[in-house]
Short mmCIF file of C-alpha atoms in Angstrom, two decimals:
data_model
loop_
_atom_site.label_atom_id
_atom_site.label_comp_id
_atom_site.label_asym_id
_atom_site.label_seq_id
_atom_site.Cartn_x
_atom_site.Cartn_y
_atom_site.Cartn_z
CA UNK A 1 16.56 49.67 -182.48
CA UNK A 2 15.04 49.61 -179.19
CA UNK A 3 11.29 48.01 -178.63
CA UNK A 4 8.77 49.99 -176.18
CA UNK A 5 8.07 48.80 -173.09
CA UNK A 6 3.85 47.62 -173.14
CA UNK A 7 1.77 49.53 -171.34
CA UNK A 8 1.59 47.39 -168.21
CA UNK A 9 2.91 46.61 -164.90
CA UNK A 10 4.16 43.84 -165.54
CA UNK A 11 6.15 45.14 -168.71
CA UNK A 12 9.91 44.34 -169.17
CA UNK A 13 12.24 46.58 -169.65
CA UNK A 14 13.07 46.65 -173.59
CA UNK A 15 16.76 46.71 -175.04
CA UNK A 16 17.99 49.79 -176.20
CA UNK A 17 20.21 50.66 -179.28
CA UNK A 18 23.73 50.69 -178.91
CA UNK A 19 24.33 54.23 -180.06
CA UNK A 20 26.67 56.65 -177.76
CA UNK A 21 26.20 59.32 -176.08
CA UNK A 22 27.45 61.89 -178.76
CA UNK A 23 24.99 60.14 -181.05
CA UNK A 24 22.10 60.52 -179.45
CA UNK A 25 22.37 64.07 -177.85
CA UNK A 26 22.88 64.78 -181.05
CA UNK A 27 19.83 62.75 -182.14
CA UNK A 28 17.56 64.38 -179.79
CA UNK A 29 18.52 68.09 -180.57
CA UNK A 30 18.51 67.02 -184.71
CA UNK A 31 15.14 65.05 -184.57
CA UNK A 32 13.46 66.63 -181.78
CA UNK A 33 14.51 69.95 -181.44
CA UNK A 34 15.26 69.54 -177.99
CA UNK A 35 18.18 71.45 -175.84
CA UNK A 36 20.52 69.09 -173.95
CA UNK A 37 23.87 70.00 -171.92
CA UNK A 38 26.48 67.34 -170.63
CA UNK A 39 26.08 66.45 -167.56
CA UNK A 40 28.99 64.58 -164.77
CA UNK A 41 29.96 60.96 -165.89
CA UNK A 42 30.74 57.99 -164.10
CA UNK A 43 34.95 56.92 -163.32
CA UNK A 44 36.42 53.69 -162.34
CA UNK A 45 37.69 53.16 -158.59
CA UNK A 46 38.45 50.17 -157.90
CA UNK A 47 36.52 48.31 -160.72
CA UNK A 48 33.41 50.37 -159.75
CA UNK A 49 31.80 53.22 -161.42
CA UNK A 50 32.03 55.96 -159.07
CA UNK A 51 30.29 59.75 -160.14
CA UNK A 52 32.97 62.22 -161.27
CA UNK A 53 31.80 64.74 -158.85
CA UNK A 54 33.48 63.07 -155.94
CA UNK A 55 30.60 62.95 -153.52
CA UNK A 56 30.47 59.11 -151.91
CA UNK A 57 26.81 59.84 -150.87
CA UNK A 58 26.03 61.17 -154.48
CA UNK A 59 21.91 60.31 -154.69
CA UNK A 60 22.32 60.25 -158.86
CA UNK A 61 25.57 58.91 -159.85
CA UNK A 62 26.92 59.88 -163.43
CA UNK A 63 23.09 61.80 -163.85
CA UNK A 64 23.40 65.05 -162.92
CA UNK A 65 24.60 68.33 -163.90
CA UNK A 66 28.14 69.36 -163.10
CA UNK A 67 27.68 73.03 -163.45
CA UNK A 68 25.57 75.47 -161.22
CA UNK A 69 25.06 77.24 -164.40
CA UNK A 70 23.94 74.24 -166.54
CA UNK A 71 20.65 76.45 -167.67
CA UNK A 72 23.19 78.53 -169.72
CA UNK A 73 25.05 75.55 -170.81
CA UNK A 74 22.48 73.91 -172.81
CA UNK A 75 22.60 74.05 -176.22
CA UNK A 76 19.65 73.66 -179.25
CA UNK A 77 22.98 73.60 -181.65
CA UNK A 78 23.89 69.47 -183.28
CA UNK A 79 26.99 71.47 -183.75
CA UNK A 80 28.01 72.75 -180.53
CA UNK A 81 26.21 69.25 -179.01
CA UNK A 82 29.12 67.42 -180.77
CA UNK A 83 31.56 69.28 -179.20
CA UNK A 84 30.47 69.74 -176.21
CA UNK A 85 30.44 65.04 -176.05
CA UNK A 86 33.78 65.06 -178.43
CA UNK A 87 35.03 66.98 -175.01
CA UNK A 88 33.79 64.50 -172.85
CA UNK A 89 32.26 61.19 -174.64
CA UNK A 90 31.44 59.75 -170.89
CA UNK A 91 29.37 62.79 -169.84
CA UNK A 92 25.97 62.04 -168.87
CA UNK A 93 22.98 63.84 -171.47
CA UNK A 94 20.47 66.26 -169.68
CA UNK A 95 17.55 68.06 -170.68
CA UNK A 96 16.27 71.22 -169.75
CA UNK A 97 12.70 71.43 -168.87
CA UNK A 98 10.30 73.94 -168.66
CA UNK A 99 11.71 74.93 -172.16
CA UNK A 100 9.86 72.75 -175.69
CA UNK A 101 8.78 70.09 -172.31
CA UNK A 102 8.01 70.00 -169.48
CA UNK A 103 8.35 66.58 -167.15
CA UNK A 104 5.28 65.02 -164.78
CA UNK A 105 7.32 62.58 -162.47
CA UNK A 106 6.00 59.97 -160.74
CA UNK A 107 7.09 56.50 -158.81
CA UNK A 108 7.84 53.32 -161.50
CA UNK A 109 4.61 51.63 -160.31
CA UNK A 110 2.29 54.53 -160.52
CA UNK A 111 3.52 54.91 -164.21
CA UNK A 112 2.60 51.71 -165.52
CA UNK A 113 -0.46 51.40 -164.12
CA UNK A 114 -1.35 55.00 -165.45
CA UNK A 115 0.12 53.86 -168.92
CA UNK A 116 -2.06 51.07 -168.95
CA UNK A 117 -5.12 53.30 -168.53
CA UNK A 118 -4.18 55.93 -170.97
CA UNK A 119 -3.75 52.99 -173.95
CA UNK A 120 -7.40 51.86 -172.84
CA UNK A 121 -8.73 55.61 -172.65
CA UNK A 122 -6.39 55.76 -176.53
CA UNK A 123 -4.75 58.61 -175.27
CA UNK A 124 -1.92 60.41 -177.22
CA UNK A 125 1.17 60.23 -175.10
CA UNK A 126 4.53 62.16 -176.11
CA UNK A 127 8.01 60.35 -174.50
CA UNK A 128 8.18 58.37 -171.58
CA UNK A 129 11.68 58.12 -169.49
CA UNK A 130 11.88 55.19 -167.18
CA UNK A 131 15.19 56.00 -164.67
CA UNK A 132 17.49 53.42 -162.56
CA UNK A 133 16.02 55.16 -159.70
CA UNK A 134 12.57 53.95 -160.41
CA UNK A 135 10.88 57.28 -161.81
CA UNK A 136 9.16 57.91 -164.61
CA UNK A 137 8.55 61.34 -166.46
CA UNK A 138 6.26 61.86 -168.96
CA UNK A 139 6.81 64.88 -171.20
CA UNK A 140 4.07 67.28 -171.60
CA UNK A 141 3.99 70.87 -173.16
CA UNK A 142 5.57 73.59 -170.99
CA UNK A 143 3.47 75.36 -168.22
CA UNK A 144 2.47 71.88 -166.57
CA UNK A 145 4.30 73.32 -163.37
CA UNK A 146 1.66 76.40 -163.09
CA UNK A 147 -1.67 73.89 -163.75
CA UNK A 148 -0.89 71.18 -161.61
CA UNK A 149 -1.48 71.92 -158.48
CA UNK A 150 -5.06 73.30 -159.54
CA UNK A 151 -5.72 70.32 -161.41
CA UNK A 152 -5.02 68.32 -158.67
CA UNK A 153 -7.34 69.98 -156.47
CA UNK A 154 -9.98 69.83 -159.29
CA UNK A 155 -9.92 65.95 -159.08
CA UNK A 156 -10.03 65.73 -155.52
CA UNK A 157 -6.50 65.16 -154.32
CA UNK A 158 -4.36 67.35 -152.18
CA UNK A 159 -1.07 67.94 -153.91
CA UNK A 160 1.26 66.95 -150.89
CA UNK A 161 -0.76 63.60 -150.88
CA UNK A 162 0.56 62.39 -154.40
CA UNK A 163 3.67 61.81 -155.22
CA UNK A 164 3.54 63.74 -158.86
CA UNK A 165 5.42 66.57 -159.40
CA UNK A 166 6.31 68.77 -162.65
CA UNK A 167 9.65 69.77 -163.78
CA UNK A 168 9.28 72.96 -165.28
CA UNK A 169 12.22 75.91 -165.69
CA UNK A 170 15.22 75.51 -163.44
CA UNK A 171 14.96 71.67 -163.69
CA UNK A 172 16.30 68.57 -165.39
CA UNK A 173 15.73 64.99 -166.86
CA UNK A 174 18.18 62.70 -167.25
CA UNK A 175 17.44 60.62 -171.50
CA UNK A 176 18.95 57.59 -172.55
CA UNK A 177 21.71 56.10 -172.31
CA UNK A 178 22.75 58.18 -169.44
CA UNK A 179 24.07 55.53 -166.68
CA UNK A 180 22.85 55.85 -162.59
CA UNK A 181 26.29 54.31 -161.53
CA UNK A 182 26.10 50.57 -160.77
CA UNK A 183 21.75 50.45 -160.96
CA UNK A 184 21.47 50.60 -164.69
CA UNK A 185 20.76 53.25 -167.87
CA UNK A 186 18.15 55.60 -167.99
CA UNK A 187 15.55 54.21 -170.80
CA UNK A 188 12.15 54.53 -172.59
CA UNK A 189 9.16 53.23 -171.89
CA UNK A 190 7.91 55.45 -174.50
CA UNK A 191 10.50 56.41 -177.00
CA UNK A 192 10.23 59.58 -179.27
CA UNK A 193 8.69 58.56 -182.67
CA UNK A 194 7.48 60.76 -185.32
CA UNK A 195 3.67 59.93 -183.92
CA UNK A 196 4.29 61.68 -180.66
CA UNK A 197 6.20 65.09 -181.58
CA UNK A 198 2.82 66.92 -180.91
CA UNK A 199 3.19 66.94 -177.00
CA UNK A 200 0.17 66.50 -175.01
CA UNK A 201 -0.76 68.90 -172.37
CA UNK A 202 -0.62 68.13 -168.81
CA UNK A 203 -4.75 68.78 -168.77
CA UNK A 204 -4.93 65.27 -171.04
CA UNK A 205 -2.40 63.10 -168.89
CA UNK A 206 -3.55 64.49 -165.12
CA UNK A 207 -6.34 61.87 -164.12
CA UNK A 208 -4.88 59.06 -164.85
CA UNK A 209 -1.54 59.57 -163.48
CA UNK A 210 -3.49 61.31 -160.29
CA UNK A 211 -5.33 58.23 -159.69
CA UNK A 212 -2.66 55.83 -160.41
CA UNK A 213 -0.55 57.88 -157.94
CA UNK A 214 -3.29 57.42 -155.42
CA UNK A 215 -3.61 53.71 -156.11
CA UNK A 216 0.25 53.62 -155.01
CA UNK A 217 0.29 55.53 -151.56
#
């Protein structure tokens, strides 16, 4: 079973549980009611893992959709999950936002230093994703994409000045174990637990992450 990462910035990554991809789409649509849709996957060439989708320059290799129509792909079914990874065991897991989450994204150092405030301020956090790419998203209930901006403004920052953005409808995270090619597996730096089902809204989570943000221009 994996171990969460502390709420600092100094934190280590934890190790994850060796389930595979099948299981834990599965998992996450079982235990957390959440849709998910397969994704591209990663191929060997020449002893590196190279994205399926052919693209040399690919900026998320082996995490990202392989369907313009993904949004219709996505499935709340454990049923049709199963098949869907049966088809193709390698195939990266997605999740829809803007649907029972959204996603507040910010840069790796801005979100430990705002997870280190919110455990001092004993604030209720949902999941935490921590990517290869050095993002973090923290889910939130849907309709973080229409506050933001406004809240943002509210605390004194211009939006364009902070690197936080929502992922709302018509966007994506990538959840564990999903692979960036050679830079490592998508993890959590705060996995889903029975304590944090209850989402918070993006209202609880903004000044922190807005500051820390700030800190990290």
């Amino acid at each position: 079973m994996e171990e969460t990462i502390p709420g600092t910035e100094t934190a280590q990554i934890p190790e994850q549980r060796g389930e595979s991809l099948l299981e834990a789409a599965v998992r996450y649509v079982e235990e957390r009611h959440w849709d998910v849709f397969p994704g591209v996957w990663l191929e060997a060439a020449d002893g590196v893992p190279v994205c399926c989708c052919g693209d040399p320059a690919c900026a998320a290799p082996g995490a990202h959709p392989a369907r313009e129509d993904w949004a219709t792909q996505a499935t709340g079914s454990a049923t049709v999950a199963r098949r869907m990874w049966q088809k193709q065991p390698a195939a990266s897991i997605l999740l829809p936002t803007g649907r029972t989450f959204d996603a507040l994204s910010v840069p790796e150092t801005a979100g430990f230093l705002a997870l280190a405030r919110m455990e001092r301020m004993e604030l209720t956090l949902g999941p935490v994703t921590l990517t290869p790419d050095r993002r973090m998203h923290f889910f939130v209930l849907p309709g973080a994409v229409a506050k933001l901006p406004e809240l943002v403004r509210k605390l004194g920052w211009s939006v364009s000045s902070l690197d936080l953005v929502a992922l709302g409808e018509g966007s994506w995270v990538a959840a564990p174990p999903t692979r960036y090619g050679t830079r490592g597996a998508v993890q959590w730096a705060r996995r889903p637990t029975p304590a944090n089902r209850w989402l918070p809204d993006v209202e609880e989570l903004v000044s922190p992450l807005a500051y820390a943000c700030g800190r990290d221009r």
